[in-house]
JSON list of C-alpha atoms in Angstrom, two decimals:
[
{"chain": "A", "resi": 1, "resn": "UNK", "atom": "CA", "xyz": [-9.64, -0.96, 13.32]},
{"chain": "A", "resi": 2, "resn": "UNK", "atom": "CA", "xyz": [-13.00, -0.57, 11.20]},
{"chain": "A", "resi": 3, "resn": "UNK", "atom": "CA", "xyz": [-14.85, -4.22, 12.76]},
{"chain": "A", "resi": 4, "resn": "UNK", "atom": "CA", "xyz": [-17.06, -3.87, 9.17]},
{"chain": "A", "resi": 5, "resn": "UNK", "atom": "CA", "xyz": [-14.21, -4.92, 7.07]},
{"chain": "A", "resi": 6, "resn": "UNK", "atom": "CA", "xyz": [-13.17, -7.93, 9.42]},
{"chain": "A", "resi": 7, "resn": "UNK", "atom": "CA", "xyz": [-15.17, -10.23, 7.31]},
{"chain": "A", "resi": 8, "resn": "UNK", "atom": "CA", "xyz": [-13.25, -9.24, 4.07]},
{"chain": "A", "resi": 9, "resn": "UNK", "atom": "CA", "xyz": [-9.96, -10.33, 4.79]},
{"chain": "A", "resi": 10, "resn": "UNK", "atom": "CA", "xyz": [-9.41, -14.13, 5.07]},
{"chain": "A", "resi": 11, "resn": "UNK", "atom": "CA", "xyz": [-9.09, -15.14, 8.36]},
{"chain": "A", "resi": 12, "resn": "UNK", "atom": "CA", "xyz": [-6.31, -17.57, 8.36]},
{"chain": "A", "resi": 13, "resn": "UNK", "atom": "CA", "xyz": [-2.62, -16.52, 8.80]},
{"chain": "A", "resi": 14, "resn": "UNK", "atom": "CA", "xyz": [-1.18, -18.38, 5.67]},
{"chain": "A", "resi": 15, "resn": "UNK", "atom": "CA", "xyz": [-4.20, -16.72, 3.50]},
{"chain": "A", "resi": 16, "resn": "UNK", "atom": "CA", "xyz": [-3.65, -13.22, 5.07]},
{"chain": "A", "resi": 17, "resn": "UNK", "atom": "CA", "xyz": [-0.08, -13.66, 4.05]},
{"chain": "A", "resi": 18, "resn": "UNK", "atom": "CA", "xyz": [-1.38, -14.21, 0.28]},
{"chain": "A", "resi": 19, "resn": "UNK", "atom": "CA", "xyz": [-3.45, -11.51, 0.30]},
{"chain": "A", "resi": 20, "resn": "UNK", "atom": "CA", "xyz": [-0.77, -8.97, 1.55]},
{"chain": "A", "resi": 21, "resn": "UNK", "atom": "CA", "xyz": [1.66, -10.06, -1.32]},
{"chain": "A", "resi": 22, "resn": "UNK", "atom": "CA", "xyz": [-1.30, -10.11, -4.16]},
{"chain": "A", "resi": 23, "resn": "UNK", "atom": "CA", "xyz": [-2.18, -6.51, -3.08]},
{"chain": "A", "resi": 24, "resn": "UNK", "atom": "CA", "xyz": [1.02, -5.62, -2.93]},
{"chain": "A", "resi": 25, "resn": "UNK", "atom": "CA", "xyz": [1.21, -6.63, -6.24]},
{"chain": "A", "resi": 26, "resn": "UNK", "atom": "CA", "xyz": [-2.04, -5.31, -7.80]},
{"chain": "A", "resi": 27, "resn": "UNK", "atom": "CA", "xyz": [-0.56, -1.70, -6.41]},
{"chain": "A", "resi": 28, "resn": "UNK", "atom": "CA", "xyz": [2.71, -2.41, -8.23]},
{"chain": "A", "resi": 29, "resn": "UNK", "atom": "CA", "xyz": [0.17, -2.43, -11.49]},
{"chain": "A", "resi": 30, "resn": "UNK", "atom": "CA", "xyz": [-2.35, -0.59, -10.68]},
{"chain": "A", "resi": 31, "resn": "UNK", "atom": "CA", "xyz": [-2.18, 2.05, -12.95]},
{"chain": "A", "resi": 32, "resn": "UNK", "atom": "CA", "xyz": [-1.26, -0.41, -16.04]},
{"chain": "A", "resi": 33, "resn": "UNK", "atom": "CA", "xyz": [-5.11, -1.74, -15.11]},
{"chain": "A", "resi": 34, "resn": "UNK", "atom": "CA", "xyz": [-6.84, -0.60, -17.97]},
{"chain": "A", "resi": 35, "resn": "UNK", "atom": "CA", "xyz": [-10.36, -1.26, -16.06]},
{"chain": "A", "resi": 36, "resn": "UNK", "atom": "CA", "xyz": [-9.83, 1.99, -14.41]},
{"chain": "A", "resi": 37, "resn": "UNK", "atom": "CA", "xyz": [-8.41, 3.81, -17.23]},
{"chain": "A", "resi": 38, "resn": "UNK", "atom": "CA", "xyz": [-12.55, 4.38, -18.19]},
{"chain": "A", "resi": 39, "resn": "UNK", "atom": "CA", "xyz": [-15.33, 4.66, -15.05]},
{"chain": "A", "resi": 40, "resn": "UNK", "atom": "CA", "xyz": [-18.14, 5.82, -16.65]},
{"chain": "A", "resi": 41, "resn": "UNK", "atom": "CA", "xyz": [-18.83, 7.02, -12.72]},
{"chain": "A", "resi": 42, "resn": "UNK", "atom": "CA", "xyz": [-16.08, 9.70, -13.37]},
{"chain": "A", "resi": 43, "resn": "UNK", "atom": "CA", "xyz": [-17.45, 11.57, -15.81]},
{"chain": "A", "resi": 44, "resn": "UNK", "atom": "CA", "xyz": [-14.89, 13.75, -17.80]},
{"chain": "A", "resi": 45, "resn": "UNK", "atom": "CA", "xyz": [-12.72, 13.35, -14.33]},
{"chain": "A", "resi": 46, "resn": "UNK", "atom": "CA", "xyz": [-9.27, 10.86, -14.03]},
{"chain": "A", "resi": 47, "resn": "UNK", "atom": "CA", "xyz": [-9.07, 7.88, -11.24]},
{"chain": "A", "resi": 48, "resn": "UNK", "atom": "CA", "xyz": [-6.98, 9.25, -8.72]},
{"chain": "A", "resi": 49, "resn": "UNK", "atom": "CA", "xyz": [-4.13, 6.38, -8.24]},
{"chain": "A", "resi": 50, "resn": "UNK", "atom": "CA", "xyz": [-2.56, 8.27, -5.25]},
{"chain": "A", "resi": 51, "resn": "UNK", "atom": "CA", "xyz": [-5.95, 8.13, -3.08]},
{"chain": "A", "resi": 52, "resn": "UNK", "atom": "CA", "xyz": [-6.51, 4.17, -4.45]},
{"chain": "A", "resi": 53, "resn": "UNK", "atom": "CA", "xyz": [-3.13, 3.27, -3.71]},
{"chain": "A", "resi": 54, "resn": "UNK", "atom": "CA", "xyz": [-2.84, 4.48, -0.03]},
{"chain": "A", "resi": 55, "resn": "UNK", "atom": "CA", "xyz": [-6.61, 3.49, 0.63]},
{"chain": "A", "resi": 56, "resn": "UNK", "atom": "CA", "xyz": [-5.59, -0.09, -0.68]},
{"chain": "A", "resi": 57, "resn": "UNK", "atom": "CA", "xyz": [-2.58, 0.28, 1.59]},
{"chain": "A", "resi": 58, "resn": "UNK", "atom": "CA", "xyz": [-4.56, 1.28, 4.52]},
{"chain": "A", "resi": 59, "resn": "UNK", "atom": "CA", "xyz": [-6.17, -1.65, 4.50]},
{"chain": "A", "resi": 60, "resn": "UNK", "atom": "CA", "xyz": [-2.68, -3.72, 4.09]},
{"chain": "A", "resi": 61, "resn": "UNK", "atom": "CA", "xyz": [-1.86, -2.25, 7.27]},
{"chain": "A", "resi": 62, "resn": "UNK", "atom": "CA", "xyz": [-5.82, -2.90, 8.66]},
{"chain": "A", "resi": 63, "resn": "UNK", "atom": "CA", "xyz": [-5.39, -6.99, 7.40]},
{"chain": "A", "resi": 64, "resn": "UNK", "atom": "CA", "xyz": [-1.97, -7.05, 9.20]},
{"chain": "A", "resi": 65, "resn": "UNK", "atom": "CA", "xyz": [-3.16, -6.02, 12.55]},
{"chain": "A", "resi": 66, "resn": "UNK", "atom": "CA", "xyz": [-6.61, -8.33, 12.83]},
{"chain": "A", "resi": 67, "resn": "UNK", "atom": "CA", "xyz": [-4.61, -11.25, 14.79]},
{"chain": "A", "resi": 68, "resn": "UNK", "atom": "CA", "xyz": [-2.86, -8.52, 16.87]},
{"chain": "A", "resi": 69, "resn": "UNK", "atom": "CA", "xyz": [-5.07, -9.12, 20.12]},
{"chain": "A", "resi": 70, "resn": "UNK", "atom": "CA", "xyz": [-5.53, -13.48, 19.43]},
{"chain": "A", "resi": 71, "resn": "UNK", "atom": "CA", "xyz": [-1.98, -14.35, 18.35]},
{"chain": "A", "resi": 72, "resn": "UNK", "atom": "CA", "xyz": [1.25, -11.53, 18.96]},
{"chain": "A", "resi": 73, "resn": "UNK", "atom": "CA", "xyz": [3.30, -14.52, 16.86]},
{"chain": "A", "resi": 74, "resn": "UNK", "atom": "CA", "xyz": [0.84, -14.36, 14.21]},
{"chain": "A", "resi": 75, "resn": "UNK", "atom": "CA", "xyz": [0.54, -10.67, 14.17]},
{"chain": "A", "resi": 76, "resn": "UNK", "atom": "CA", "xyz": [4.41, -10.11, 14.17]},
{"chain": "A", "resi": 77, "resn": "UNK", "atom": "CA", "xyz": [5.26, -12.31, 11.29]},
{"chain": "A", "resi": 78, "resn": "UNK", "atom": "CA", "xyz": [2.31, -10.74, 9.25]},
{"chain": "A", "resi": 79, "resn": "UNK", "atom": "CA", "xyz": [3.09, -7.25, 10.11]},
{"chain": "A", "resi": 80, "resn": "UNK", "atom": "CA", "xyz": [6.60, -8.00, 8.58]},
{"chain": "A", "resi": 81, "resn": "UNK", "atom": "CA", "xyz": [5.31, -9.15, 5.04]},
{"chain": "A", "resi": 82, "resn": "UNK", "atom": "CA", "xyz": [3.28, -5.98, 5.46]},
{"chain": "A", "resi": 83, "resn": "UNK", "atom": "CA", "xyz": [6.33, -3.73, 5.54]},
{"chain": "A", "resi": 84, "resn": "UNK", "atom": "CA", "xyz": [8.37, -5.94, 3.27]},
{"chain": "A", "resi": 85, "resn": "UNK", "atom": "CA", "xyz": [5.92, -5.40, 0.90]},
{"chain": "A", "resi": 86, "resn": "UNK", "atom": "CA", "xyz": [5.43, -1.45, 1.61]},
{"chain": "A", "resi": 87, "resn": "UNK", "atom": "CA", "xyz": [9.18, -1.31, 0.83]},
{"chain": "A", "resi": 88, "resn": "UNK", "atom": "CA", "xyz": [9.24, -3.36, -2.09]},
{"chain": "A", "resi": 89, "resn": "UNK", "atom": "CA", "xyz": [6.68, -1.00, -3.76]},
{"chain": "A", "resi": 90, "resn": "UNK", "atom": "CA", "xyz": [8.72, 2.21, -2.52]},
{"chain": "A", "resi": 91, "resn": "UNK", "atom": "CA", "xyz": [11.77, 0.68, -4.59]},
{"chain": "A", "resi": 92, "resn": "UNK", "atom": "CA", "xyz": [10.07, -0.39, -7.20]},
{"chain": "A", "resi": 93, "resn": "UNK", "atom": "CA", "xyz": [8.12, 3.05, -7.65]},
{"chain": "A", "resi": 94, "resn": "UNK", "atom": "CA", "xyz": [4.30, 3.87, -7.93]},
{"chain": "A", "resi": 95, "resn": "UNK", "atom": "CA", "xyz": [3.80, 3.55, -10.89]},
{"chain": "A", "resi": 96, "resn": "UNK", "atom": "CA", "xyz": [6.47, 1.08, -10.89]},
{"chain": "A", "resi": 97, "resn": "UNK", "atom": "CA", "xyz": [9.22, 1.02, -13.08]},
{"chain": "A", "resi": 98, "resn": "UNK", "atom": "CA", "xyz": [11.56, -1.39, -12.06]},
{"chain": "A", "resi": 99, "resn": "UNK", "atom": "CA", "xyz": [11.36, -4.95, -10.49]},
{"chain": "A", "resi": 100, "resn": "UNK", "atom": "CA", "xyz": [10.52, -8.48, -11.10]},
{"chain": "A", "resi": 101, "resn": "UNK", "atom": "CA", "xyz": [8.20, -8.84, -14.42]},
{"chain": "A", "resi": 102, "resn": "UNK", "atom": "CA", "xyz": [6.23, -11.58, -15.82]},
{"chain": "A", "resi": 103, "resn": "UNK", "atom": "CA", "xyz": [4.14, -11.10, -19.03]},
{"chain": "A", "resi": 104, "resn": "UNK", "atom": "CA", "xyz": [4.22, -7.20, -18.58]},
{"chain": "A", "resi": 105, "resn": "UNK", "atom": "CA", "xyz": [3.17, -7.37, -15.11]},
{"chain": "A", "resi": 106, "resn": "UNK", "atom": "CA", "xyz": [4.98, -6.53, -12.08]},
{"chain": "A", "resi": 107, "resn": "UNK", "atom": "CA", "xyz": [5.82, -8.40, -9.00]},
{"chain": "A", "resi": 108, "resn": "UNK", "atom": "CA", "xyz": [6.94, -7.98, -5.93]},
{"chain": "A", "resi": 109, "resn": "UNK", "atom": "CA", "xyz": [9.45, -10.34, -4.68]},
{"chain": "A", "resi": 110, "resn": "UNK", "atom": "CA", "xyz": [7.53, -11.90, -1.52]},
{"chain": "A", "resi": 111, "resn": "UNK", "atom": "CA", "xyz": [5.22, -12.98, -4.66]},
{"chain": "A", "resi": 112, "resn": "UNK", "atom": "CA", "xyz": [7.95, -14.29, -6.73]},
{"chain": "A", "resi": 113, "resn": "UNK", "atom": "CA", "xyz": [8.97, -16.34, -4.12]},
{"chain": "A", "resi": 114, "resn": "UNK", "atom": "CA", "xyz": [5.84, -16.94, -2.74]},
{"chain": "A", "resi": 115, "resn": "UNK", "atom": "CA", "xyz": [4.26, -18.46, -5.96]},
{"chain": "A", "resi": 116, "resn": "UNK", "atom": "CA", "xyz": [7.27, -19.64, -7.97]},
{"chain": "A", "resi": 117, "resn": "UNK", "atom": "CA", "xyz": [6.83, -23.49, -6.82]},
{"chain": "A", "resi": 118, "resn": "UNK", "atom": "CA", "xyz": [3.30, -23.51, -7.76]}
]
């Protein structure tokens, strides 16, 4: 695990939780963002959505392991959302084309649930 990147994931179990389903669901829509449809860093060249997606996933997978050594109950129940939410973008496609939608955007269902009461 890259220790520079600890600091950018919230460290509390409910908040890593959060941020597993919200980047789940920014992948499900990532390449409906229209931010990245123009880097002027890019030149003439396309944003490649494969390499985003599976770095963003990589560090999915890096945010569900940082309680692995301090809490194995934590780290269990955190590495489940993680795959939940890997699977829920395999069925749902990248770019995804079927699912849950609100106002043209996609969610996964840990979010729909997640969120719904609030």
């Amino acid at each position: 695990m890259e220790s520079r990147n600890l600091f950018l994931f919230p460290k509390n179990l409910y908040k890593l939780v959060d941020f597993i389903i919200a980047l789940s669901t920014a992948l499900a829509n990532l390449t409906a963002d229209y931010t990245l449809k123009d880097v002027h860093r890019l030149g003439n060249r396309t944003v490649d959505y494969s390499s985003v997606s599976l770095e963003l996933k990589r560090r999915l997978s890096v945010a569900s392991n940082i309680v692995k050594d301090n809490n194995t109950e934590g780290y269990l129940n955190l590495h489940a959302h993680y795959r939940w939410e890997i699977v829920a973008l395999r069925f749902m496609g990248e770019p995804a084309k079927s699912g849950i939608q609100f106002n043209d955007v996609f969610i996964t269902q840990a979010c729909y649930h997640r969120f719904i009461s609030q």
